mmCIF file with all atom_site columns, C-alpha atoms in Angstrom:
data_model
loop_
_atom_site.group_PDB
_atom_site.id
_atom_site.type_symbol
_atom_site.label_atom_id
_atom_site.label_alt_id
_atom_site.label_comp_id
_atom_site.label_asym_id
_atom_site.label_entity_id
_atom_site.label_seq_id
_atom_site.pdbx_PDB_ins_code
_atom_site.Cartn_x
_atom_site.Cartn_y
_atom_site.Cartn_z
_atom_site.occupancy
_atom_site.B_iso_or_equiv
_atom_site.pdbx_formal_charge
_atom_site.auth_seq_id
_atom_site.auth_comp_id
_atom_site.auth_asym_id
_atom_site.auth_atom_id
_atom_site.pdbx_PDB_model_num
ATOM 1   C CA . UNK A 1 1   ? -84.898  103.179 -92.792  1.00 0.00 ? 5   UNK A CA 1
ATOM 2   C CA . UNK A 1 2   ? -83.329  105.529 -95.254  1.00 0.00 ? 6   UNK A CA 1
ATOM 3   C CA . UNK A 1 3   ? -80.125  107.229 -94.231  1.00 0.00 ? 7   UNK A CA 1
ATOM 4   C CA . UNK A 1 4   ? -77.603  109.623 -95.742  1.00 0.00 ? 8   UNK A CA 1
ATOM 5   C CA . UNK A 1 5   ? -73.995  109.892 -94.556  1.00 0.00 ? 9   UNK A CA 1
ATOM 6   C CA . UNK A 1 6   ? -71.623  112.712 -95.367  1.00 0.00 ? 10  UNK A CA 1
ATOM 7   C CA . UNK A 1 7   ? -68.304  112.033 -93.663  1.00 0.00 ? 11  UNK A CA 1
ATOM 8   C CA . UNK A 1 8   ? -66.476  115.228 -94.593  1.00 0.00 ? 12  UNK A CA 1
ATOM 9   C CA . UNK A 1 9   ? -67.386  118.111 -92.240  1.00 0.00 ? 13  UNK A CA 1
ATOM 10  C CA . UNK A 1 10  ? -65.204  120.480 -94.243  1.00 0.00 ? 14  UNK A CA 1
ATOM 11  C CA . UNK A 1 11  ? -63.279  120.559 -97.491  1.00 0.00 ? 15  UNK A CA 1
ATOM 12  C CA . UNK A 1 12  ? -60.787  123.042 -98.889  1.00 0.00 ? 16  UNK A CA 1
ATOM 13  C CA . UNK A 1 13  ? -60.025  123.546 -102.556 1.00 0.00 ? 17  UNK A CA 1
ATOM 14  C CA . UNK A 1 14  ? -58.172  126.107 -104.597 1.00 0.00 ? 18  UNK A CA 1
ATOM 15  C CA . UNK A 1 15  ? -59.935  128.108 -107.226 1.00 0.00 ? 19  UNK A CA 1
ATOM 16  C CA . UNK A 1 16  ? -60.112  126.355 -110.623 1.00 0.00 ? 20  UNK A CA 1
ATOM 17  C CA . UNK A 1 17  ? -59.429  122.934 -109.114 1.00 0.00 ? 21  UNK A CA 1
ATOM 18  C CA . UNK A 1 18  ? -61.940  120.089 -108.993 1.00 0.00 ? 22  UNK A CA 1
ATOM 19  C CA . UNK A 1 19  ? -63.343  118.778 -105.714 1.00 0.00 ? 23  UNK A CA 1
ATOM 20  C CA . UNK A 1 20  ? -65.349  115.696 -104.748 1.00 0.00 ? 24  UNK A CA 1
ATOM 21  C CA . UNK A 1 21  ? -67.854  115.745 -101.912 1.00 0.00 ? 25  UNK A CA 1
ATOM 22  C CA . UNK A 1 22  ? -68.711  112.317 -100.555 1.00 0.00 ? 26  UNK A CA 1
ATOM 23  C CA . UNK A 1 23  ? -72.156  110.904 -99.922  1.00 0.00 ? 27  UNK A CA 1
ATOM 24  C CA . UNK A 1 24  ? -73.224  107.387 -99.056  1.00 0.00 ? 28  UNK A CA 1
ATOM 25  C CA . UNK A 1 25  ? -76.777  106.259 -98.554  1.00 0.00 ? 29  UNK A CA 1
ATOM 26  C CA . UNK A 1 26  ? -78.766  103.353 -97.253  1.00 0.00 ? 30  UNK A CA 1
ATOM 27  C CA . UNK A 1 27  ? -82.194  102.246 -98.381  1.00 0.00 ? 31  UNK A CA 1
ATOM 28  C CA . UNK A 1 28  ? -84.079  99.048  -99.033  1.00 0.00 ? 32  UNK A CA 1
ATOM 29  C CA . UNK A 1 29  ? -86.284  100.663 -101.685 1.00 0.00 ? 33  UNK A CA 1
ATOM 30  C CA . UNK A 1 30  ? -85.101  99.780  -105.215 1.00 0.00 ? 34  UNK A CA 1
ATOM 31  C CA . UNK A 1 31  ? -86.536  103.052 -106.532 1.00 0.00 ? 35  UNK A CA 1
ATOM 32  C CA . UNK A 1 32  ? -85.177  106.279 -105.105 1.00 0.00 ? 36  UNK A CA 1
ATOM 33  C CA . UNK A 1 33  ? -83.826  109.657 -106.020 1.00 0.00 ? 37  UNK A CA 1
ATOM 34  C CA . UNK A 1 34  ? -80.623  111.329 -104.887 1.00 0.00 ? 38  UNK A CA 1
ATOM 35  C CA . UNK A 1 35  ? -80.236  115.096 -104.704 1.00 0.00 ? 39  UNK A CA 1
ATOM 36  C CA . UNK A 1 36  ? -77.529  117.595 -103.957 1.00 0.00 ? 40  UNK A CA 1
ATOM 37  C CA . UNK A 1 37  ? -78.286  121.032 -102.574 1.00 0.00 ? 41  UNK A CA 1
ATOM 38  C CA . UNK A 1 38  ? -76.061  124.033 -101.953 1.00 0.00 ? 42  UNK A CA 1
ATOM 39  C CA . UNK A 1 39  ? -76.686  126.282 -98.964  1.00 0.00 ? 43  UNK A CA 1
ATOM 40  C CA . UNK A 1 40  ? -74.808  129.594 -99.038  1.00 0.00 ? 44  UNK A CA 1
ATOM 41  C CA . UNK A 1 41  ? -74.500  131.736 -95.933  1.00 0.00 ? 45  UNK A CA 1
ATOM 42  C CA . UNK A 1 42  ? -77.838  133.380 -96.768  1.00 0.00 ? 46  UNK A CA 1
ATOM 43  C CA . UNK A 1 43  ? -79.524  130.106 -95.819  1.00 0.00 ? 47  UNK A CA 1
ATOM 44  C CA . UNK A 1 44  ? -81.523  129.301 -98.930  1.00 0.00 ? 48  UNK A CA 1
ATOM 45  C CA . UNK A 1 45  ? -81.230  125.749 -100.241 1.00 0.00 ? 49  UNK A CA 1
ATOM 46  C CA . UNK A 1 46  ? -80.367  125.681 -103.935 1.00 0.00 ? 50  UNK A CA 1
ATOM 47  C CA . UNK A 1 47  ? -81.016  122.520 -105.938 1.00 0.00 ? 51  UNK A CA 1
ATOM 48  C CA . UNK A 1 48  ? -77.939  121.425 -107.904 1.00 0.00 ? 52  UNK A CA 1
ATOM 49  C CA . UNK A 1 49  ? -78.381  117.979 -109.374 1.00 0.00 ? 53  UNK A CA 1
ATOM 50  C CA . UNK A 1 50  ? -80.553  114.864 -109.334 1.00 0.00 ? 54  UNK A CA 1
ATOM 51  C CA . UNK A 1 51  ? -79.820  111.172 -109.931 1.00 0.00 ? 55  UNK A CA 1
ATOM 52  C CA . UNK A 1 52  ? -82.507  108.502 -110.191 1.00 0.00 ? 56  UNK A CA 1
ATOM 53  C CA . UNK A 1 53  ? -81.736  105.001 -109.020 1.00 0.00 ? 57  UNK A CA 1
ATOM 54  C CA . UNK A 1 54  ? -82.546  103.558 -112.444 1.00 0.00 ? 58  UNK A CA 1
ATOM 55  C CA . UNK A 1 55  ? -80.636  106.147 -114.428 1.00 0.00 ? 59  UNK A CA 1
ATOM 56  C CA . UNK A 1 56  ? -77.961  104.461 -116.504 1.00 0.00 ? 60  UNK A CA 1
ATOM 57  C CA . UNK A 1 57  ? -75.715  107.463 -116.803 1.00 0.00 ? 61  UNK A CA 1
ATOM 58  C CA . UNK A 1 58  ? -74.278  109.769 -114.192 1.00 0.00 ? 62  UNK A CA 1
ATOM 59  C CA . UNK A 1 59  ? -76.100  113.074 -113.974 1.00 0.00 ? 63  UNK A CA 1
ATOM 60  C CA . UNK A 1 60  ? -74.362  116.264 -115.042 1.00 0.00 ? 64  UNK A CA 1
ATOM 61  C CA . UNK A 1 61  ? -75.401  119.903 -114.740 1.00 0.00 ? 65  UNK A CA 1
ATOM 62  C CA . UNK A 1 62  ? -72.816  122.367 -115.944 1.00 0.00 ? 66  UNK A CA 1
ATOM 63  C CA . UNK A 1 63  ? -69.833  122.185 -113.592 1.00 0.00 ? 67  UNK A CA 1
ATOM 64  C CA . UNK A 1 64  ? -71.623  119.684 -111.350 1.00 0.00 ? 68  UNK A CA 1
ATOM 65  C CA . UNK A 1 65  ? -71.587  115.959 -111.912 1.00 0.00 ? 69  UNK A CA 1
ATOM 66  C CA . UNK A 1 66  ? -72.732  113.110 -109.761 1.00 0.00 ? 70  UNK A CA 1
ATOM 67  C CA . UNK A 1 67  ? -70.524  110.039 -109.476 1.00 0.00 ? 71  UNK A CA 1
ATOM 68  C CA . UNK A 1 68  ? -73.206  107.418 -108.877 1.00 0.00 ? 72  UNK A CA 1
ATOM 69  C CA . UNK A 1 69  ? -71.958  103.986 -107.795 1.00 0.00 ? 73  UNK A CA 1
ATOM 70  C CA . UNK A 1 70  ? -75.073  102.005 -107.054 1.00 0.00 ? 74  UNK A CA 1
ATOM 71  C CA . UNK A 1 71  ? -73.415  98.844  -105.792 1.00 0.00 ? 75  UNK A CA 1
ATOM 72  C CA . UNK A 1 72  ? -71.400  100.860 -103.293 1.00 0.00 ? 76  UNK A CA 1
ATOM 73  C CA . UNK A 1 73  ? -74.413  103.057 -102.471 1.00 0.00 ? 77  UNK A CA 1
ATOM 74  C CA . UNK A 1 74  ? -72.487  106.219 -103.059 1.00 0.00 ? 78  UNK A CA 1
ATOM 75  C CA . UNK A 1 75  ? -73.473  109.428 -104.827 1.00 0.00 ? 79  UNK A CA 1
ATOM 76  C CA . UNK A 1 76  ? -70.518  111.777 -104.717 1.00 0.00 ? 80  UNK A CA 1
ATOM 77  C CA . UNK A 1 77  ? -70.769  115.310 -106.061 1.00 0.00 ? 81  UNK A CA 1
ATOM 78  C CA . UNK A 1 78  ? -67.940  116.490 -108.281 1.00 0.00 ? 82  UNK A CA 1
ATOM 79  C CA . UNK A 1 79  ? -67.502  120.211 -108.808 1.00 0.00 ? 83  UNK A CA 1
ATOM 80  C CA . UNK A 1 80  ? -65.123  121.030 -111.621 1.00 0.00 ? 84  UNK A CA 1
ATOM 81  C CA . UNK A 1 81  ? -63.225  124.302 -111.966 1.00 0.00 ? 85  UNK A CA 1
ATOM 82  C CA . UNK A 1 82  ? -64.145  125.584 -108.500 1.00 0.00 ? 86  UNK A CA 1
ATOM 83  C CA . UNK A 1 83  ? -65.083  129.223 -108.124 1.00 0.00 ? 87  UNK A CA 1
ATOM 84  C CA . UNK A 1 84  ? -65.017  131.465 -105.064 1.00 0.00 ? 88  UNK A CA 1
ATOM 85  C CA . UNK A 1 85  ? -68.817  131.531 -105.180 1.00 0.00 ? 89  UNK A CA 1
ATOM 86  C CA . UNK A 1 86  ? -68.892  127.780 -104.623 1.00 0.00 ? 90  UNK A CA 1
ATOM 87  C CA . UNK A 1 87  ? -67.990  128.318 -100.966 1.00 0.00 ? 91  UNK A CA 1
ATOM 88  C CA . UNK A 1 88  ? -71.044  127.069 -99.097  1.00 0.00 ? 92  UNK A CA 1
ATOM 89  C CA . UNK A 1 89  ? -72.554  124.097 -97.283  1.00 0.00 ? 93  UNK A CA 1
ATOM 90  C CA . UNK A 1 90  ? -73.453  121.168 -99.498  1.00 0.00 ? 94  UNK A CA 1
ATOM 91  C CA . UNK A 1 91  ? -76.121  118.659 -98.582  1.00 0.00 ? 95  UNK A CA 1
ATOM 92  C CA . UNK A 1 92  ? -76.817  115.254 -100.051 1.00 0.00 ? 96  UNK A CA 1
ATOM 93  C CA . UNK A 1 93  ? -80.414  114.061 -99.788  1.00 0.00 ? 97  UNK A CA 1
ATOM 94  C CA . UNK A 1 94  ? -82.475  111.046 -100.753 1.00 0.00 ? 98  UNK A CA 1
ATOM 95  C CA . UNK A 1 95  ? -86.120  110.419 -101.410 1.00 0.00 ? 99  UNK A CA 1
ATOM 96  C CA . UNK A 1 96  ? -87.634  106.952 -101.688 1.00 0.00 ? 100 UNK A CA 1
ATOM 97  C CA . UNK A 1 97  ? -90.298  106.167 -104.276 1.00 0.00 ? 101 UNK A CA 1
ATOM 98  C CA . UNK A 1 98  ? -93.126  105.960 -101.785 1.00 0.00 ? 102 UNK A CA 1
ATOM 99  C CA . UNK A 1 99  ? -91.696  108.487 -99.381  1.00 0.00 ? 103 UNK A CA 1
ATOM 100 C CA . UNK A 1 100 ? -92.805  112.050 -99.091  1.00 0.00 ? 104 UNK A CA 1
ATOM 101 C CA . UNK A 1 101 ? -89.743  113.473 -97.505  1.00 0.00 ? 105 UNK A CA 1
ATOM 102 C CA . UNK A 1 102 ? -86.184  114.222 -98.355  1.00 0.00 ? 106 UNK A CA 1
ATOM 103 C CA . UNK A 1 103 ? -83.729  112.766 -95.881  1.00 0.00 ? 107 UNK A CA 1
ATOM 104 C CA . UNK A 1 104 ? -80.650  114.947 -95.574  1.00 0.00 ? 108 UNK A CA 1
ATOM 105 C CA . UNK A 1 105 ? -77.087  114.303 -94.569  1.00 0.00 ? 109 UNK A CA 1
ATOM 106 C CA . UNK A 1 106 ? -75.302  116.575 -92.114  1.00 0.00 ? 110 UNK A CA 1
ATOM 107 C CA . UNK A 1 107 ? -73.581  118.482 -94.875  1.00 0.00 ? 111 UNK A CA 1
ATOM 108 C CA . UNK A 1 108 ? -70.051  119.385 -95.969  1.00 0.00 ? 112 UNK A CA 1
ATOM 109 C CA . UNK A 1 109 ? -68.709  122.914 -95.744  1.00 0.00 ? 113 UNK A CA 1
ATOM 110 C CA . UNK A 1 110 ? -66.662  123.756 -98.831  1.00 0.00 ? 114 UNK A CA 1
ATOM 111 C CA . UNK A 1 111 ? -64.195  126.632 -98.803  1.00 0.00 ? 115 UNK A CA 1
ATOM 112 C CA . UNK A 1 112 ? -62.689  127.769 -102.081 1.00 0.00 ? 116 UNK A CA 1
ATOM 113 C CA . UNK A 1 113 ? -59.509  129.799 -101.774 1.00 0.00 ? 117 UNK A CA 1
ATOM 114 C CA . UNK A 1 114 ? -58.013  132.144 -104.402 1.00 0.00 ? 118 UNK A CA 1
ATOM 115 C CA . UNK B 2 1   ? -90.861  135.542 -111.032 1.00 0.00 ? 16  UNK B CA 1
ATOM 116 C CA . UNK B 2 2   ? -91.943  132.199 -109.666 1.00 0.00 ? 17  UNK B CA 1
ATOM 117 C CA . UNK B 2 3   ? -90.727  131.156 -106.299 1.00 0.00 ? 18  UNK B CA 1
ATOM 118 C CA . UNK B 2 4   ? -91.317  130.648 -102.618 1.00 0.00 ? 19  UNK B CA 1
ATOM 119 C CA . UNK B 2 5   ? -91.504  133.484 -100.138 1.00 0.00 ? 20  UNK B CA 1
ATOM 120 C CA . UNK B 2 6   ? -91.129  133.196 -96.408  1.00 0.00 ? 21  UNK B CA 1
ATOM 121 C CA . UNK B 2 7   ? -91.683  136.006 -94.021  1.00 0.00 ? 22  UNK B CA 1
ATOM 122 C CA . UNK B 2 8   ? -90.264  137.383 -91.923  1.00 0.00 ? 23  UNK B CA 1
ATOM 123 C CA . UNK B 2 9   ? -86.575  136.558 -92.367  1.00 0.00 ? 24  UNK B CA 1
ATOM 124 C CA . UNK B 2 10  ? -85.885  137.033 -88.654  1.00 0.00 ? 25  UNK B CA 1
ATOM 125 C CA . UNK B 2 11  ? -88.403  136.546 -85.870  1.00 0.00 ? 26  UNK B CA 1
ATOM 126 C CA . UNK B 2 12  ? -88.041  137.040 -82.142  1.00 0.00 ? 27  UNK B CA 1
ATOM 127 C CA . UNK B 2 13  ? -90.521  135.809 -79.570  1.00 0.00 ? 28  UNK B CA 1
ATOM 128 C CA . UNK B 2 14  ? -90.813  135.377 -75.852  1.00 0.00 ? 29  UNK B CA 1
ATOM 129 C CA . UNK B 2 15  ? -91.093  131.901 -74.431  1.00 0.00 ? 30  UNK B CA 1
ATOM 130 C CA . UNK B 2 16  ? -94.680  130.769 -74.060  1.00 0.00 ? 31  UNK B CA 1
ATOM 131 C CA . UNK B 2 17  ? -95.983  132.591 -77.122  1.00 0.00 ? 32  UNK B CA 1
ATOM 132 C CA . UNK B 2 18  ? -97.251  130.928 -80.255  1.00 0.00 ? 33  UNK B CA 1
ATOM 133 C CA . UNK B 2 19  ? -95.800  132.226 -83.499  1.00 0.00 ? 34  UNK B CA 1
ATOM 134 C CA . UNK B 2 20  ? -96.821  131.653 -87.117  1.00 0.00 ? 35  UNK B CA 1
ATOM 135 C CA . UNK B 2 21  ? -94.334  131.485 -89.970  1.00 0.00 ? 36  UNK B CA 1
ATOM 136 C CA . UNK B 2 22  ? -95.576  132.341 -93.417  1.00 0.00 ? 37  UNK B CA 1
ATOM 137 C CA . UNK B 2 23  ? -94.869  130.357 -96.603  1.00 0.00 ? 38  UNK B CA 1
ATOM 138 C CA . UNK B 2 24  ? -96.302  131.259 -100.012 1.00 0.00 ? 39  UNK B CA 1
ATOM 139 C CA . UNK B 2 25  ? -95.484  129.765 -103.418 1.00 0.00 ? 40  UNK B CA 1
ATOM 140 C CA . UNK B 2 26  ? -96.546  130.772 -106.915 1.00 0.00 ? 41  UNK B CA 1
ATOM 141 C CA . UNK B 2 27  ? -95.057  127.756 -108.668 1.00 0.00 ? 42  UNK B CA 1
ATOM 142 C CA . UNK B 2 28  ? -98.406  125.946 -108.855 1.00 0.00 ? 43  UNK B CA 1
ATOM 143 C CA . UNK B 2 29  ? -96.869  123.083 -106.903 1.00 0.00 ? 44  UNK B CA 1
ATOM 144 C CA . UNK B 2 30  ? -99.107  120.539 -105.238 1.00 0.00 ? 45  UNK B CA 1
ATOM 145 C CA . UNK B 2 31  ? -96.794  119.489 -102.430 1.00 0.00 ? 46  UNK B CA 1
ATOM 146 C CA . UNK B 2 32  ? -95.400  121.716 -99.695  1.00 0.00 ? 47  UNK B CA 1
ATOM 147 C CA . UNK B 2 33  ? -93.068  120.992 -96.801  1.00 0.00 ? 48  UNK B CA 1
ATOM 148 C CA . UNK B 2 34  ? -91.693  122.498 -93.616  1.00 0.00 ? 49  UNK B CA 1
ATOM 149 C CA . UNK B 2 35  ? -88.199  121.673 -92.403  1.00 0.00 ? 50  UNK B CA 1
ATOM 150 C CA . UNK B 2 36  ? -86.231  122.668 -89.370  1.00 0.00 ? 51  UNK B CA 1
ATOM 151 C CA . UNK B 2 37  ? -82.454  123.143 -89.405  1.00 0.00 ? 52  UNK B CA 1
ATOM 152 C CA . UNK B 2 38  ? -80.313  123.332 -86.277  1.00 0.00 ? 53  UNK B CA 1
ATOM 153 C CA . UNK B 2 39  ? -76.654  124.437 -86.325  1.00 0.00 ? 54  UNK B CA 1
ATOM 154 C CA . UNK B 2 40  ? -74.328  121.852 -87.819  1.00 0.00 ? 55  UNK B CA 1
ATOM 155 C CA . UNK B 2 41  ? -77.173  119.594 -88.851  1.00 0.00 ? 56  UNK B CA 1
ATOM 156 C CA . UNK B 2 42  ? -79.144  118.737 -91.907  1.00 0.00 ? 57  UNK B CA 1
ATOM 157 C CA . UNK B 2 43  ? -82.813  119.448 -92.380  1.00 0.00 ? 58  UNK B CA 1
ATOM 158 C CA . UNK B 2 44  ? -85.524  117.557 -90.558  1.00 0.00 ? 59  UNK B CA 1
ATOM 159 C CA . UNK B 2 45  ? -89.103  117.324 -91.782  1.00 0.00 ? 60  UNK B CA 1
ATOM 160 C CA . UNK B 2 46  ? -91.800  118.834 -89.583  1.00 0.00 ? 61  UNK B CA 1
ATOM 161 C CA . UNK B 2 47  ? -94.957  118.586 -91.708  1.00 0.00 ? 62  UNK B CA 1
ATOM 162 C CA . UNK B 2 48  ? -95.864  118.113 -95.335  1.00 0.00 ? 63  UNK B CA 1
ATOM 163 C CA . UNK B 2 49  ? -98.929  118.517 -97.479  1.00 0.00 ? 64  UNK B CA 1
ATOM 164 C CA . UNK B 2 50  ? -99.650  116.851 -100.816 1.00 0.00 ? 65  UNK B CA 1
ATOM 165 C CA . UNK B 2 51  ? -102.953 118.585 -101.542 1.00 0.00 ? 66  UNK B CA 1
ATOM 166 C CA . UNK B 2 52  ? -105.143 121.328 -100.171 1.00 0.00 ? 67  UNK B CA 1
ATOM 167 C CA . UNK B 2 53  ? -106.861 120.562 -96.866  1.00 0.00 ? 68  UNK B CA 1
ATOM 168 C CA . UNK B 2 54  ? -104.606 117.601 -96.206  1.00 0.00 ? 69  UNK B CA 1
ATOM 169 C CA . UNK B 2 55  ? -101.285 117.338 -94.377  1.00 0.00 ? 70  UNK B CA 1
ATOM 170 C CA . UNK B 2 56  ? -99.189  114.741 -92.586  1.00 0.00 ? 71  UNK B CA 1
ATOM 171 C CA . UNK B 2 57  ? -96.720  114.773 -89.731  1.00 0.00 ? 72  UNK B CA 1
ATOM 172 C CA . UNK B 2 58  ? -93.043  114.473 -90.450  1.00 0.00 ? 73  UNK B CA 1
ATOM 173 C CA . UNK B 2 59  ? -90.324  113.283 -88.122  1.00 0.00 ? 74  UNK B CA 1
ATOM 174 C CA . UNK B 2 60  ? -90.512  116.119 -85.591  1.00 0.00 ? 75  UNK B CA 1
ATOM 175 C CA . UNK B 2 61  ? -94.113  117.383 -85.613  1.00 0.00 ? 76  UNK B CA 1
ATOM 176 C CA . UNK B 2 62  ? -94.563  117.690 -81.858  1.00 0.00 ? 77  UNK B CA 1
ATOM 177 C CA . UNK B 2 63  ? -95.142  121.293 -80.820  1.00 0.00 ? 78  UNK B CA 1
ATOM 178 C CA . UNK B 2 64  ? -95.990  122.441 -84.349  1.00 0.00 ? 79  UNK B CA 1
ATOM 179 C CA . UNK B 2 65  ? -99.208  122.836 -86.327  1.00 0.00 ? 80  UNK B CA 1
ATOM 180 C CA . UNK B 2 66  ? -99.982  123.654 -89.957  1.00 0.00 ? 81  UNK B CA 1
ATOM 181 C CA . UNK B 2 67  ? -102.884 124.389 -92.269  1.00 0.00 ? 82  UNK B CA 1
ATOM 182 C CA . UNK B 2 68  ? -103.331 124.127 -96.035  1.00 0.00 ? 83  UNK B CA 1
ATOM 183 C CA . UNK B 2 69  ? -106.448 126.059 -96.954  1.00 0.00 ? 84  UNK B CA 1
ATOM 184 C CA . UNK B 2 70  ? -105.026 127.278 -100.253 1.00 0.00 ? 85  UNK B CA 1
ATOM 185 C CA . UNK B 2 71  ? -102.682 125.641 -102.719 1.00 0.00 ? 86  UNK B CA 1
ATOM 186 C CA . UNK B 2 72  ? -100.297 128.584 -102.515 1.00 0.00 ? 87  UNK B CA 1
ATOM 187 C CA . UNK B 2 73  ? -100.021 128.835 -98.754  1.00 0.00 ? 88  UNK B CA 1
ATOM 188 C CA . UNK B 2 74  ? -98.732  126.548 -96.007  1.00 0.00 ? 89  UNK B CA 1
ATOM 189 C CA . UNK B 2 75  ? -98.262  128.443 -92.721  1.00 0.00 ? 90  UNK B CA 1
ATOM 190 C CA . UNK B 2 76  ? -96.479  126.846 -89.784  1.00 0.00 ? 91  UNK B CA 1
ATOM 191 C CA . UNK B 2 77  ? -97.367  127.641 -86.176  1.00 0.00 ? 92  UNK B CA 1
ATOM 192 C CA . UNK B 2 78  ? -94.731  127.049 -83.551  1.00 0.00 ? 93  UNK B CA 1
ATOM 193 C CA . UNK B 2 79  ? -96.652  126.530 -80.333  1.00 0.00 ? 94  UNK B CA 1
ATOM 194 C CA . UNK B 2 80  ? -95.559  127.030 -76.747  1.00 0.00 ? 95  UNK B CA 1
ATOM 195 C CA . UNK B 2 81  ? -95.428  123.240 -76.475  1.00 0.00 ? 96  UNK B CA 1
ATOM 196 C CA . UNK B 2 82  ? -92.325  123.113 -78.673  1.00 0.00 ? 97  UNK B CA 1
ATOM 197 C CA . UNK B 2 83  ? -89.476  122.740 -76.196  1.00 0.00 ? 98  UNK B CA 1
ATOM 198 C CA . UNK B 2 84  ? -86.625  124.071 -78.326  1.00 0.00 ? 99  UNK B CA 1
ATOM 199 C CA . UNK B 2 85  ? -88.164  126.357 -80.938  1.00 0.00 ? 100 UNK B CA 1
ATOM 200 C CA . UNK B 2 86  ? -85.079  128.430 -81.727  1.00 0.00 ? 101 UNK B CA 1
ATOM 201 C CA . UNK B 2 87  ? -83.962  127.252 -85.168  1.00 0.00 ? 102 UNK B CA 1
ATOM 202 C CA . UNK B 2 88  ? -83.878  128.040 -88.870  1.00 0.00 ? 103 UNK B CA 1
ATOM 203 C CA . UNK B 2 89  ? -87.129  127.089 -90.612  1.00 0.00 ? 104 UNK B CA 1
ATOM 204 C CA . UNK B 2 90  ? -87.292  126.317 -94.292  1.00 0.00 ? 105 UNK B CA 1
ATOM 205 C CA . UNK B 2 91  ? -90.383  125.901 -96.419  1.00 0.00 ? 106 UNK B CA 1
ATOM 206 C CA . UNK B 2 92  ? -90.261  123.939 -99.667  1.00 0.00 ? 107 UNK B CA 1
ATOM 207 C CA . UNK B 2 93  ? -92.536  122.864 -102.475 1.00 0.00 ? 108 UNK B CA 1
ATOM 208 C CA . UNK B 2 94  ? -92.449  120.332 -105.280 1.00 0.00 ? 109 UNK B CA 1
ATOM 209 C CA . UNK B 2 95  ? -94.512  119.710 -108.373 1.00 0.00 ? 110 UNK B CA 1
ATOM 210 C CA . UNK B 2 96  ? -95.744  116.445 -106.954 1.00 0.00 ? 111 UNK B CA 1
ATOM 211 C CA . UNK B 2 97  ? -94.783  113.748 -104.565 1.00 0.00 ? 112 UNK B CA 1
ATOM 212 C CA . UNK B 2 98  ? -92.480  111.185 -106.087 1.00 0.00 ? 113 UNK B CA 1
ATOM 213 C CA . UNK B 2 99  ? -88.818  110.412 -105.872 1.00 0.00 ? 114 UNK B CA 1
ATOM 214 C CA . UNK B 2 100 ? -87.760  112.320 -108.979 1.00 0.00 ? 115 UNK B CA 1
ATOM 215 C CA . UNK B 2 101 ? -89.248  115.684 -108.129 1.00 0.00 ? 116 UNK B CA 1
ATOM 216 C CA . UNK B 2 102 ? -86.818  118.144 -106.623 1.00 0.00 ? 117 UNK B CA 1
ATOM 217 C CA . UNK B 2 103 ? -87.989  120.421 -103.875 1.00 0.00 ? 118 UNK B CA 1
ATOM 218 C CA . UNK B 2 104 ? -87.623  124.154 -104.207 1.00 0.00 ? 119 UNK B CA 1
ATOM 219 C CA . UNK B 2 105 ? -86.877  126.052 -101.028 1.00 0.00 ? 120 UNK B CA 1
ATOM 220 C CA . UNK B 2 106 ? -87.731  129.468 -99.714  1.00 0.00 ? 121 UNK B CA 1
ATOM 221 C CA . UNK B 2 107 ? -85.160  131.793 -98.121  1.00 0.00 ? 122 UNK B CA 1
ATOM 222 C CA . UNK B 2 108 ? -86.003  130.614 -94.605  1.00 0.00 ? 123 UNK B CA 1
ATOM 223 C CA . UNK B 2 109 ? -87.053  132.219 -91.327  1.00 0.00 ? 124 UNK B CA 1
ATOM 224 C CA . UNK B 2 110 ? -84.673  132.353 -88.392  1.00 0.00 ? 125 UNK B CA 1
ATOM 225 C CA . UNK B 2 111 ? -86.704  132.099 -85.196  1.00 0.00 ? 126 UNK B CA 1
ATOM 226 C CA . UNK B 2 112 ? -85.235  133.058 -81.837  1.00 0.00 ? 127 UNK B CA 1
ATOM 227 C CA . UNK B 2 113 ? -87.227  132.410 -78.678  1.00 0.00 ? 128 UNK B CA 1
ATOM 228 C CA . UNK B 2 114 ? -85.977  133.802 -75.392  1.00 0.00 ? 129 UNK B CA 1
#
């Protein structure tokens, strides 16, 4: 069964610093997709970045990058140059090739301080 | 503006009453989903639909029902059989089913049953 683990309940970072949010996953499907979502206090889930299991390069989207280590089954999110608006919950999720659902981790709360 | 709308944002009901949560999308997406989020947890899939007039149960479908009569609409009914209905409900859609397609989320409905 597919599973996502986020071991950091909370993370603190100072403005303009980089931060890494950890995510490990488990699946027996060789084809899968990994996603990161941001959930601000308003509750809406905002898609940040996607990594396919066969992608050769790590995904990047602006200040977000995904450190994909397939052999270790990890897909950590790196946020560079943190901003106060980055304070939110961050969820890692996975979808298998034949699956219809996203499986979510329990999330990491990020607090960015001035 | 394309997107997903959920109404209302906050909903209060007495125990024993059925309640229907609205979800509408104008993204022309084929697939739609309903998730439930409890405090401190990730999202769990309730129901999903890949095409009109067809839907499947997710991990926690008991006590819920859905319909998909139109491509744009996927309402969720929380029935009196749902033992712990108080939660945050999120609707999502994606272009298609498949591991590479990200899901776009609505703003959510916070349901409180007393």
